[in-house]
C-alpha cells in the first residue's frame, strides 16, 4: 500500500514498495537537474541502481559516507558536489549516509531527498552530529532537514537480522524518551506511541519473515514516527548515556541503544511510572524497563555492553563523564544510581526495578 503525507515538520513523506524508482518525480518536484547520490562503501550497489534510475539527471555517486559524519569526508563530498555542479542530494542508506547529506546541505544549501534503509530516523530530524579531531558535536538547523523522504520497504528488507533489531530498538529509544520529555505535547506523545506500536507489532513479524514487505513498511512507518518525535522534543538520560558510550568509548551506535534502553527506562520509570505505563501495555506487561528487556531478548537483541568491548573498569569513567553536563531528566540522576544502571547493562543483567 502506498501513502503520501506532509509531516508535522513540513517534509513530504512517502511510503510504498518500489518507491525508489519514482525518484525522478521527486527530483522534478525540487526542480533538480543534477542529483548527487550518496551511500556508504557497503551500499554502492544500491547507489548505482538508484543512479541508473535517475538516468541523465544523475551527477554521479559519492560512496564514502562513514559512521559519525567525519568532517574530512564531508569536505571531500562538498568539493565533489561542487565539481560536478550538483543541484541536489539523494542519500540512500542509514543514519551515516543521511548524516553526510545533511552535512553537505548545511554547507551548500542543496535540497536533499532521503531514502532510508535502516530505522535510525535521522531523515526526519533537523539534527546533525559531526566528528572532528575525535570529538562529536551536535547541532540543530532547519537547513539540514531533507525535503522529501521515500520509505521503500524493499530496501530495508535486506537489512541483516541483527541490524534490524538493533536499529529498531534505536528508533524505539527516541519514542520512549519522548514520552517523558519536558517539552512534550499531546501530538508528540501520540507520535511516540504510534512509533512504539508499529515496532511492537511489526518487529516480531520482520524477524520471523524478513521479506514480509507489509511488516517492513509498518516498521518503516515506526521509524518515521520515532525519528520525527526525536526532532521535536528533548531527549534525556538514555540518549546522554549512549552519547557518552559512543563518543568516549567508541561503542557502535545502534547496539549501544539496544542494550541501554531497558535500563534507562527502568531507571526513569521510578520517577514517571504513569507516563511510561503505555510502554508496558504495548510490549506485553510488567514494569516498563522489564517489558523492554523481555521484548529485546525475544527479538534477539544484544544485552551486555561487555560484549561490545567495554571493560568493567570503564564503568567508573563512563559514570563520571555522563554526570558532567547532564541532560534534563525526569528522575534525579545520582552517581550511585548511574553506576548501578551501567553495571547491569554491562553484565547483561535484567534492569533493576
Ligand atoms: P549506518 O548508517 O551507520 O549503517 C550501518 C551499516 O549498515 C553501514 O555499513 C550501512 O551501509 C549498512 N546498511 C544500512 N542499511 C542497510 C541495508 N538495508 N542493507 C544492508 N546494509 C545496510 O547505521 P544507522 O544505525 O542507520 O545510523 C547510525 C548513525 O546515524 C550514527 O552516526 C548516529 O549518530 C546517526 N543518527 C543520527 C540521527 C539524527 O537525527 N541526526 C538520528 C539517528 C541516528
Short mmCIF file of C-alpha atoms in Angstrom, two decimals, residues 57-233:
data_model
loop_
_atom_site.label_atom_id
_atom_site.label_comp_id
_atom_site.label_asym_id
_atom_site.label_seq_id
_atom_site.Cartn_x
_atom_site.Cartn_y
_atom_site.Cartn_z
CA UNK A 57 19.79 13.74 -14.13
CA UNK A 58 22.42 11.89 -12.06
CA UNK A 59 25.52 13.99 -11.34
CA UNK A 60 27.34 10.89 -10.08
CA UNK A 61 27.72 8.92 -6.87
CA UNK A 62 29.81 9.59 -3.78
CA UNK A 63 30.13 6.37 -1.78
CA UNK A 64 32.38 7.22 1.15
CA UNK A 65 29.79 8.07 3.82
CA UNK A 66 31.04 6.92 7.24
CA UNK A 67 29.74 6.50 10.80
CA UNK A 68 29.54 9.72 12.88
CA UNK A 69 29.87 12.02 9.82
CA UNK A 70 33.61 12.85 9.88
CA UNK A 71 34.17 16.44 8.74
CA UNK A 72 37.07 15.49 6.43
CA UNK A 73 34.74 13.18 4.46
CA UNK A 74 32.15 15.98 4.31
CA UNK A 75 34.73 18.40 2.95
CA UNK A 76 35.66 15.92 0.23
CA UNK A 77 31.99 15.36 -0.61
CA UNK A 78 31.27 19.10 -0.79
CA UNK A 79 34.21 19.54 -3.15
CA UNK A 80 32.94 16.65 -5.25
CA UNK A 81 29.37 18.06 -5.32
CA UNK A 82 30.70 21.40 -6.47
CA UNK A 83 32.98 19.87 -9.10
CA UNK A 84 30.03 18.04 -10.72
CA UNK A 85 27.74 21.08 -10.25
CA UNK A 86 25.20 19.06 -8.27
CA UNK A 87 21.98 20.93 -7.55
CA UNK A 88 20.53 18.31 -5.19
CA UNK A 89 21.48 15.41 -2.93
CA UNK A 90 19.90 11.95 -2.78
CA UNK A 91 21.03 9.93 0.25
CA UNK A 92 20.35 6.18 0.17
CA UNK A 93 21.31 4.38 3.38
CA UNK A 94 21.17 4.59 7.15
CA UNK A 95 21.95 7.41 9.57
CA UNK A 96 25.57 7.66 8.40
CA UNK A 97 24.70 8.36 4.76
CA UNK A 98 21.80 10.64 5.65
CA UNK A 99 24.16 12.45 8.06
CA UNK A 100 26.56 13.13 5.19
CA UNK A 101 23.69 14.53 3.08
CA UNK A 102 22.75 16.84 5.95
CA UNK A 103 26.35 17.95 6.41
CA UNK A 104 26.59 18.83 2.70
CA UNK A 105 23.25 20.67 2.88
CA UNK A 106 24.46 22.69 5.85
CA UNK A 107 27.45 23.91 3.87
CA UNK A 108 25.85 24.34 0.44
CA UNK A 109 22.09 24.77 0.96
CA UNK A 110 21.42 21.97 -1.56
CA UNK A 111 17.99 20.29 -1.17
CA UNK A 112 18.01 16.63 -0.13
CA UNK A 113 15.89 13.57 -0.73
CA UNK A 114 16.45 10.80 1.83
CA UNK A 115 15.85 7.12 1.07
CA UNK A 116 16.35 5.35 4.42
CA UNK A 117 17.50 1.73 4.58
CA UNK A 118 17.58 1.41 8.40
CA UNK A 119 15.22 2.50 11.18
CA UNK A 120 17.56 5.08 12.83
CA UNK A 121 15.29 8.02 11.88
CA UNK A 122 17.85 10.71 11.05
CA UNK A 123 15.94 11.53 7.84
CA UNK A 124 13.08 13.00 9.91
CA UNK A 125 15.12 15.36 12.12
CA UNK A 126 16.87 18.72 11.68
CA UNK A 127 19.70 17.35 13.87
CA UNK A 128 23.23 16.75 12.63
CA UNK A 129 26.07 15.07 14.56
CA UNK A 130 29.58 15.52 13.16
CA UNK A 131 33.05 14.40 14.25
CA UNK A 132 36.29 16.27 14.01
CA UNK A 133 39.53 15.62 15.90
CA UNK A 134 37.88 12.69 17.70
CA UNK A 135 35.10 14.89 19.09
CA UNK A 136 31.43 14.58 18.18
CA UNK A 137 29.27 17.71 18.26
CA UNK A 138 25.59 18.01 17.51
CA UNK A 139 23.65 20.92 16.04
CA UNK A 140 20.05 21.58 15.08
CA UNK A 141 19.36 23.60 11.93
CA UNK A 142 16.29 23.62 9.67
CA UNK A 143 18.66 23.75 6.70
CA UNK A 144 19.70 20.12 7.22
CA UNK A 145 16.17 18.64 7.20
CA UNK A 146 15.64 16.62 3.98
CA UNK A 147 12.77 17.99 1.89
CA UNK A 148 11.47 14.55 0.87
CA UNK A 149 11.66 11.06 2.40
CA UNK A 150 10.96 7.94 0.35
CA UNK A 151 10.41 4.88 2.55
CA UNK A 152 10.68 1.82 0.30
CA UNK A 153 10.26 -1.41 2.29
CA UNK A 154 12.22 -3.42 -0.29
CA UNK A 155 15.36 -1.55 0.76
CA UNK A 156 15.03 -2.32 4.46
CA UNK A 157 14.20 -5.96 3.73
CA UNK A 158 17.92 -6.54 3.05
CA UNK A 159 18.90 -5.31 6.49
CA UNK A 160 20.58 -8.26 8.27
CA UNK A 161 18.61 -9.63 11.29
CA UNK A 162 20.96 -8.19 13.95
CA UNK A 163 20.87 -4.73 12.38
CA UNK A 164 17.11 -4.95 12.00
CA UNK A 165 16.70 -5.50 15.73
CA UNK A 166 19.32 -3.00 16.91
CA UNK A 167 18.13 -0.31 14.57
CA UNK A 168 14.51 -0.86 15.63
CA UNK A 169 15.44 -0.52 19.31
CA UNK A 170 17.42 2.63 18.45
CA UNK A 171 14.21 4.06 16.96
CA UNK A 172 12.09 2.92 19.91
CA UNK A 173 14.51 4.73 22.23
CA UNK A 174 13.60 8.07 20.62
CA UNK A 175 9.91 7.40 21.21
CA UNK A 176 10.32 6.05 24.75
CA UNK A 177 12.23 9.16 25.84
CA UNK A 178 9.76 11.41 24.02
CA UNK A 179 7.02 10.11 26.33
CA UNK A 180 8.57 11.90 29.32
CA UNK A 181 10.24 14.81 27.51
CA UNK A 182 9.93 18.10 29.34
CA UNK A 183 8.66 19.80 26.17
CA UNK A 184 6.30 17.03 25.05
CA UNK A 185 2.86 17.85 23.67
CA UNK A 186 -0.21 15.70 23.05
CA UNK A 187 0.87 15.46 19.44
CA UNK A 188 4.40 14.26 20.22
CA UNK A 189 3.06 11.69 22.67
CA UNK A 190 0.68 10.40 20.02
CA UNK A 191 3.52 10.12 17.50
CA UNK A 192 5.76 8.38 20.02
CA UNK A 193 3.06 5.83 20.87
CA UNK A 194 2.37 5.29 17.19
CA UNK A 195 6.07 4.57 16.62
CA UNK A 196 6.32 2.19 19.57
CA UNK A 197 3.17 0.38 18.48
CA UNK A 198 4.49 -0.07 14.94
CA UNK A 199 7.63 -1.80 16.25
CA UNK A 200 5.86 -3.79 18.98
CA UNK A 201 3.66 -5.22 16.26
CA UNK A 202 5.98 -5.20 13.23
CA UNK A 203 9.39 -6.18 14.60
CA UNK A 204 8.46 -9.77 15.58
CA UNK A 205 6.94 -10.17 12.10
CA UNK A 206 10.04 -8.98 10.22
CA UNK A 207 12.25 -11.19 12.35
CA UNK A 208 10.09 -14.21 11.56
CA UNK A 209 9.86 -13.26 7.86
CA UNK A 210 12.48 -10.68 6.79
CA UNK A 211 10.92 -10.32 3.34
CA UNK A 212 7.42 -9.50 4.67
CA UNK A 213 7.05 -6.15 2.92
CA UNK A 214 3.86 -5.18 4.75
CA UNK A 215 5.62 -5.63 8.09
CA UNK A 216 8.72 -3.86 6.74
CA UNK A 217 6.51 -0.93 5.75
CA UNK A 218 4.92 -0.92 9.20
CA UNK A 219 8.35 -0.77 10.85
CA UNK A 220 9.48 1.93 8.40
CA UNK A 221 6.43 3.95 9.43
CA UNK A 222 7.52 3.38 13.03
CA UNK A 223 10.98 4.69 12.15
CA UNK A 224 9.43 7.83 10.68
CA UNK A 225 7.25 8.44 13.76
CA UNK A 226 10.13 7.80 16.18
CA UNK A 227 12.54 9.94 14.14
CA UNK A 228 10.07 12.79 13.80
CA UNK A 229 9.45 12.90 17.52
CA UNK A 230 13.23 12.90 18.14
CA UNK A 231 13.39 16.13 16.15
CA UNK A 232 10.54 17.72 18.11
CA UNK A 233 11.39 17.18 21.79
#
